[in-house]
Amino acid sequence: MGRKYNLWSFLLCLLIIVFSLQALYASYNRTWQVAPPALTLWLLTVITFVSGIIGFKDKSSRRARWRSWLTVLIAFPLSAIFLLGVAVNTFAREPIETAQSPDSKITIDFYTLNGGAATSISVEGIVNGPLWFKKRIYYDDNMDKADAAWINNHIITINNHTLNLDKGETFSD
């Protein structure tokens, strides 16, 4: 029984690492994020951590012991990071507006981000895709509102910045 927990928790840990790296890449390069939300990843890391601890029962080989240690040592910090991500998404991000295209195919959610006393308030615009896929198309520092107006089904003006969503244009200040 411990052998299954050992192997499956290790494979789940690798999958979580792949999702984490894809989310990080999508954040920096403004591409579609296909990783599940932070709360889902946090729950998966907690399951991985517990399964990794149960996997310590498998003492059949040195490789099994290494897998258990690696799983526990990777899953614990990842769960702390994702818990921090859940807290940031819950407390630092406040929805201000939702803009829907005239044909109702594209929905953009606008949020204000408040990093505390040392940072300014900024506005973020996120396009919702299928499932949980998201793409940040707009980010503006020192802004607390989002004036969005659709020109046609794929071109939007946000705070005097025109974006053609068909061409994949984004704005970041």
PDB file of N, CA and C in Angstrom, residues 36-77:
ATOM      1  N   PRO A  36      -4.241  25.138 -13.267  1.00  0.00           N
ATOM      2  CA  PRO A  36      -5.444  25.390 -12.461  1.00  0.00           C
ATOM      3  C   PRO A  36      -5.229  26.560 -11.502  1.00  0.00           C
ATOM      4  N   PRO A  37      -6.303  27.078 -10.917  1.00  0.00           N
ATOM      5  CA  PRO A  37      -6.171  28.181  -9.955  1.00  0.00           C
ATOM      6  C   PRO A  37      -5.306  27.801  -8.751  1.00  0.00           C
ATOM      7  N   ALA A  38      -4.845  28.819  -8.037  1.00  0.00           N
ATOM      8  CA  ALA A  38      -3.936  28.604  -6.903  1.00  0.00           C
ATOM      9  C   ALA A  38      -4.562  27.743  -5.820  1.00  0.00           C
ATOM     10  N   LEU A  39      -5.853  27.889  -5.582  1.00  0.00           N
ATOM     11  CA  LEU A  39      -6.501  27.085  -4.542  1.00  0.00           C
ATOM     12  C   LEU A  39      -6.478  25.599  -4.912  1.00  0.00           C
ATOM     13  N   THR A  40      -6.714  25.282  -6.165  1.00  0.00           N
ATOM     14  CA  THR A  40      -6.666  23.894  -6.613  1.00  0.00           C
ATOM     15  C   THR A  40      -5.250  23.330  -6.487  1.00  0.00           C
ATOM     16  N   LEU A  41      -4.265  24.119  -6.887  1.00  0.00           N
ATOM     17  CA  LEU A  41      -2.874  23.669  -6.759  1.00  0.00           C
ATOM     18  C   LEU A  41      -2.475  23.502  -5.301  1.00  0.00           C
ATOM     19  N   TRP A  42      -2.972  24.367  -4.437  1.00  0.00           N
ATOM     20  CA  TRP A  42      -2.674  24.234  -3.010  1.00  0.00           C
ATOM     21  C   TRP A  42      -3.254  22.934  -2.466  1.00  0.00           C
ATOM     22  N   LEU A  43      -4.504  22.638  -2.825  1.00  0.00           N
ATOM     23  CA  LEU A  43      -5.115  21.387  -2.369  1.00  0.00           C
ATOM     24  C   LEU A  43      -4.338  20.175  -2.887  1.00  0.00           C
ATOM     25  N   LEU A  44      -3.897  20.232  -4.135  1.00  0.00           N
ATOM     26  CA  LEU A  44      -3.102  19.132  -4.687  1.00  0.00           C
ATOM     27  C   LEU A  44      -1.766  18.973  -3.963  1.00  0.00           C
ATOM     28  N   THR A  45      -1.137  20.084  -3.584  1.00  0.00           N
ATOM     29  CA  THR A  45       0.140  19.961  -2.863  1.00  0.00           C
ATOM     30  C   THR A  45      -0.068  19.407  -1.461  1.00  0.00           C
ATOM     31  N   VAL A  46      -1.179  19.741  -0.825  1.00  0.00           N
ATOM     32  CA  VAL A  46      -1.458  19.170   0.500  1.00  0.00           C
ATOM     33  C   VAL A  46      -1.687  17.663   0.373  1.00  0.00           C
ATOM     34  N   ILE A  47      -2.448  17.256  -0.648  1.00  0.00           N
ATOM     35  CA  ILE A  47      -2.660  15.826  -0.887  1.00  0.00           C
ATOM     36  C   ILE A  47      -1.332  15.132  -1.182  1.00  0.00           C
ATOM     37  N   THR A  48      -0.494  15.784  -1.975  1.00  0.00           N
ATOM     38  CA  THR A  48       0.822  15.219  -2.298  1.00  0.00           C
ATOM     39  C   THR A  48       1.683  15.086  -1.044  1.00  0.00           C
ATOM     40  N   PHE A  49       1.661  16.093  -0.189  1.00  0.00           N
ATOM     41  CA  PHE A  49       2.449  16.069   1.043  1.00  0.00           C
ATOM     42  C   PHE A  49       2.009  14.922   1.946  1.00  0.00           C
ATOM     43  N   VAL A  50       0.701  14.793   2.139  1.00  0.00           N
ATOM     44  CA  VAL A  50       0.183  13.719   2.998  1.00  0.00           C
ATOM     45  C   VAL A  50       0.483  12.353   2.390  1.00  0.00           C
ATOM     46  N   SER A  51       0.296  12.229   1.077  1.00  0.00           N
ATOM     47  CA  SER A  51       0.601  10.955   0.410  1.00  0.00           C
ATOM     48  C   SER A  51       2.092  10.640   0.481  1.00  0.00           C
ATOM     49  N   GLY A  52       2.928  11.664   0.396  1.00  0.00           N
ATOM     50  CA  GLY A  52       4.368  11.451   0.524  1.00  0.00           C
ATOM     51  C   GLY A  52       4.759  10.953   1.895  1.00  0.00           C
ATOM     52  N   ILE A  53       4.090  11.461   2.935  1.00  0.00           N
ATOM     53  CA  ILE A  53       4.360  10.985   4.294  1.00  0.00           C
ATOM     54  C   ILE A  53       3.908   9.538   4.445  1.00  0.00           C
ATOM     55  N   ILE A  54       2.738   9.223   3.894  1.00  0.00           N
ATOM     56  CA  ILE A  54       2.272   7.830   3.931  1.00  0.00           C
ATOM     57  C   ILE A  54       3.227   6.939   3.132  1.00  0.00           C
ATOM     58  N   GLY A  55       3.822   7.491   2.071  1.00  0.00           N
ATOM     59  CA  GLY A  55       4.756   6.738   1.242  1.00  0.00           C
ATOM     60  C   GLY A  55       6.043   6.352   1.949  1.00  0.00           C
ATOM     61  N   PHE A  56       6.323   6.964   3.116  1.00  0.00           N
ATOM     62  CA  PHE A  56       7.511   6.565   3.884  1.00  0.00           C
ATOM     63  C   PHE A  56       7.433   5.114   4.363  1.00  0.00           C
ATOM     64  N   LYS A  57       6.231   4.539   4.348  1.00  0.00           N
ATOM     65  CA  LYS A  57       6.090   3.138   4.749  1.00  0.00           C
ATOM     66  C   LYS A  57       6.787   2.197   3.775  1.00  0.00           C
ATOM     67  N   ASP A  58       6.967   2.646   2.547  1.00  0.00           N
ATOM     68  CA  ASP A  58       7.629   1.822   1.530  1.00  0.00           C
ATOM     69  C   ASP A  58       9.138   1.909   1.726  1.00  0.00           C
ATOM     70  N   LYS A  59       9.723   0.867   2.270  1.00  0.00           N
ATOM     71  CA  LYS A  59      11.164   0.827   2.505  1.00  0.00           C
ATOM     72  C   LYS A  59      11.797  -0.261   1.634  1.00  0.00           C
ATOM     73  N   SER A  60      11.176  -0.506   0.470  1.00  0.00           N
ATOM     74  CA  SER A  60      11.628  -1.608  -0.373  1.00  0.00           C
ATOM     75  C   SER A  60      12.971  -1.325  -1.042  1.00  0.00           C
ATOM     76  N   SER A  61      13.275  -0.067  -1.303  1.00  0.00           N
ATOM     77  CA  SER A  61      14.531   0.252  -1.966  1.00  0.00           C
ATOM     78  C   SER A  61      14.987   1.652  -1.570  1.00  0.00           C
ATOM     79  N   ARG A  62      16.228   1.916  -1.902  1.00  0.00           N
ATOM     80  CA  ARG A  62      16.776   3.242  -1.637  1.00  0.00           C
ATOM     81  C   ARG A  62      16.065   4.297  -2.487  1.00  0.00           C
ATOM     82  N   ARG A  63      15.712   3.931  -3.727  1.00  0.00           N
ATOM     83  CA  ARG A  63      15.005   4.845  -4.623  1.00  0.00           C
ATOM     84  C   ARG A  63      13.646   5.251  -4.045  1.00  0.00           C
ATOM     85  N   ALA A  64      12.940   4.321  -3.429  1.00  0.00           N
ATOM     86  CA  ALA A  64      11.633   4.614  -2.826  1.00  0.00           C
ATOM     87  C   ALA A  64      11.785   5.602  -1.671  1.00  0.00           C
ATOM     88  N   ARG A  65      12.822   5.423  -0.858  1.00  0.00           N
ATOM     89  CA  ARG A  65      13.054   6.365   0.245  1.00  0.00           C
ATOM     90  C   ARG A  65      13.389   7.757  -0.289  1.00  0.00           C
ATOM     91  N   TRP A  66      14.200   7.830  -1.347  1.00  0.00           N
ATOM     92  CA  TRP A  66      14.540   9.113  -1.951  1.00  0.00           C
ATOM     93  C   TRP A  66      13.304   9.796  -2.536  1.00  0.00           C
ATOM     94  N   ARG A  67      12.437   8.997  -3.180  1.00  0.00           N
ATOM     95  CA  ARG A  67      11.199   9.558  -3.740  1.00  0.00           C
ATOM     96  C   ARG A  67      10.341  10.171  -2.650  1.00  0.00           C
ATOM     97  N   SER A  68      10.225   9.481  -1.529  1.00  0.00           N
ATOM     98  CA  SER A  68       9.418  10.007  -0.419  1.00  0.00           C
ATOM     99  C   SER A  68      10.009  11.300   0.120  1.00  0.00           C
ATOM    100  N   TRP A  69      11.315  11.316   0.351  1.00  0.00           N
ATOM    101  CA  TRP A  69      11.940  12.524   0.867  1.00  0.00           C
ATOM    102  C   TRP A  69      11.820  13.681  -0.118  1.00  0.00           C
ATOM    103  N   LEU A  70      12.063  13.417  -1.391  1.00  0.00           N
ATOM    104  CA  LEU A  70      11.947  14.464  -2.397  1.00  0.00           C
ATOM    105  C   LEU A  70      10.524  15.004  -2.468  1.00  0.00           C
ATOM    106  N   THR A  71       9.550  14.112  -2.434  1.00  0.00           N
ATOM    107  CA  THR A  71       8.144  14.531  -2.494  1.00  0.00           C
ATOM    108  C   THR A  71       7.793  15.435  -1.325  1.00  0.00           C
ATOM    109  N   VAL A  72       8.167  15.024  -0.123  1.00  0.00           N
ATOM    110  CA  VAL A  72       7.831  15.813   1.067  1.00  0.00           C
ATOM    111  C   VAL A  72       8.578  17.146   1.059  1.00  0.00           C
ATOM    112  N   LEU A  73       9.858  17.118   0.685  1.00  0.00           N
ATOM    113  CA  LEU A  73      10.650  18.352   0.700  1.00  0.00           C
ATOM    114  C   LEU A  73      10.252  19.343  -0.402  1.00  0.00           C
ATOM    115  N   ILE A  74       9.650  18.863  -1.469  1.00  0.00           N
ATOM    116  CA  ILE A  74       9.179  19.761  -2.527  1.00  0.00           C
ATOM    117  C   ILE A  74       7.738  20.202  -2.267  1.00  0.00           C
ATOM    118  N   ALA A  75       6.896  19.274  -1.806  1.00  0.00           N
ATOM    119  CA  ALA A  75       5.478  19.591  -1.628  1.00  0.00           C
ATOM    120  C   ALA A  75       5.240  20.589  -0.502  1.00  0.00           C
ATOM    121  N   PHE A  76       6.022  20.525   0.567  1.00  0.00           N
ATOM    122  CA  PHE A  76       5.776  21.448   1.689  1.00  0.00           C
ATOM    123  C   PHE A  76       6.015  22.909   1.299  1.00  0.00           C
ATOM    124  N   PRO A  77       7.165  23.271   0.700  1.00  0.00           N
ATOM    125  CA  PRO A  77       7.333  24.678   0.306  1.00  0.00           C
ATOM    126  C   PRO A  77       6.345  25.101  -0.786  1.00  0.00           C
TER     127      PRO A  77
END
